[in-house]
Amino acid sequence: ASFAQLIQSMQSNNFTNQTQLFTAARNARQVGTATIGGIATTEYAGSFRASDGLNSLSPSVRKIIGPQLQKLGDSVITFHEWIDGQNQVRQVTEDETIQGHSVTTTMNVTGINRPVTITLPPASQITAPGQ
């Protein structure tokens, strides 16, 4: 339910809700350039502790994704993000460990100020939390 709330928040607001987490990184750095969906981008990488990420969020976003970050406790989340020349996020990957399982999440931004379509992976690639 919280992930659905995050997606709904990104649809109705903007993608900066998710990227607020990255302000907690003390080691963020530029690592290169890439073309994402035909758009030239600069790649940044870093990491942060989930507890620091929680504290970096605005109260409204903390309400949405705070419960997931609390479950991660003090674990480290690593990320890469690709930002275009207009400072728009074009792609983000996050790596984290949840209950001993490594999880990688990738979000691709293929349009700005357009309707969002989300394609879920096949059921064979989905695991419910706690399983």
XYZ file of C-alpha atoms in Angstrom:
131
model
C 0.000 0.000 0.000
C 2.807 2.420 0.812
C 4.501 1.787 -2.544
C 1.184 2.547 -4.243
C 0.986 5.768 -2.211
C 4.495 6.694 -3.348
C 3.577 6.106 -7.007
C 0.371 8.112 -6.567
C 2.381 10.897 -4.953
C 4.849 10.935 -7.837
C 1.966 11.065 -10.325
C 0.202 13.948 -8.610
C 3.233 15.912 -7.439
C 6.651 15.378 -8.937
C 9.584 13.000 -8.892
C 11.443 15.030 -6.272
C 9.609 13.112 -3.530
C 11.848 10.101 -4.129
C 14.987 12.103 -4.767
C 14.666 13.887 -1.398
C 16.248 10.742 0.019
C 19.495 11.405 -1.830
C 20.106 14.621 0.101
C 21.088 12.373 3.032
C 24.115 11.066 1.103
C 27.422 12.417 2.365
C 29.398 10.801 -0.465
C 27.343 11.771 -3.552
C 29.587 12.379 -6.528
C 29.519 12.720 -10.301
C 30.654 9.463 -11.892
C 30.081 9.955 -15.605
C 27.665 10.707 -18.400
C 25.187 8.606 -20.331
C 22.357 8.916 -22.811
C 19.058 7.795 -21.279
C 16.114 7.545 -23.669
C 17.938 9.734 -26.185
C 18.641 12.443 -23.574
C 22.180 13.373 -22.482
C 22.545 12.981 -18.700
C 25.099 13.236 -15.931
C 25.363 10.231 -13.620
C 25.712 10.654 -9.869
C 26.266 7.932 -7.271
C 26.313 7.704 -3.515
C 24.873 6.014 -0.479
C 23.072 6.857 2.727
C 21.792 5.116 5.824
C 18.042 4.498 5.758
C 17.700 6.278 9.108
C 19.398 9.396 7.688
C 17.172 9.215 4.608
C 14.105 9.169 6.819
C 15.253 12.321 8.594
C 15.907 14.119 5.281
C 12.308 13.813 4.045
C 9.642 16.461 4.296
C 6.824 15.496 6.698
C 4.375 14.739 3.862
C 6.816 12.395 2.086
C 7.960 10.860 5.399
C 4.329 9.843 5.968
C 4.317 7.991 2.626
C 7.641 6.155 2.590
C 8.760 6.491 6.203
C 7.391 3.090 7.274
C 9.539 1.314 4.659
C 12.643 3.235 5.677
C 12.007 2.441 9.336
C 11.970 -1.272 8.463
C 15.417 -0.862 6.910
C 16.724 0.553 10.176
C 20.347 1.617 9.870
C 21.095 -0.315 6.659
C 22.876 1.366 3.764
C 21.099 2.226 0.508
C 23.315 2.844 -2.520
C 22.045 4.762 -5.531
C 22.838 6.006 -9.012
C 20.815 8.761 -10.625
C 21.004 10.272 -14.080
C 20.020 13.932 -14.416
C 19.513 15.831 -17.674
C 20.546 19.397 -18.588
C 17.279 20.790 -17.191
C 17.957 19.149 -13.786
C 15.256 16.539 -14.385
C 15.862 13.022 -13.079
C 15.797 10.556 -15.992
C 16.742 7.314 -14.221
C 17.408 6.126 -10.673
C 18.669 2.803 -9.353
C 18.733 1.888 -5.666
C 20.292 -1.149 -4.008
C 19.331 -2.183 -0.494
C 19.098 -5.275 1.664
C 15.711 -6.163 3.133
C 15.519 -9.036 5.603
C 18.720 -10.510 4.185
C 17.607 -10.183 0.553
C 19.341 -7.884 -1.904
C 16.850 -5.653 -3.732
C 17.567 -3.447 -6.733
C 14.963 -0.941 -7.860
C 15.206 0.953 -11.150
C 12.935 3.841 -12.105
C 13.045 5.269 -15.617
C 11.509 8.650 -16.372
C 10.447 8.567 -20.008
C 8.373 11.733 -19.999
C 7.939 14.850 -17.914
C 4.466 16.310 -17.240
C 2.766 13.409 -19.021
C 0.454 10.632 -17.795
C 2.267 7.762 -16.082
C 1.962 4.116 -17.108
C 3.416 1.511 -14.767
C 4.193 -1.973 -16.039
C 4.575 -4.526 -13.277
C 7.023 -7.376 -13.736
C 5.653 -10.908 -14.249
C 4.329 -12.681 -11.135
C 7.402 -14.940 -11.161
C 9.553 -11.885 -10.407
C 7.404 -10.495 -7.579
C 7.714 -11.286 -3.872
C 5.320 -9.883 -1.305
C 6.946 -8.118 1.671
C 7.675 -10.511 4.508
C 7.909 -13.617 2.311
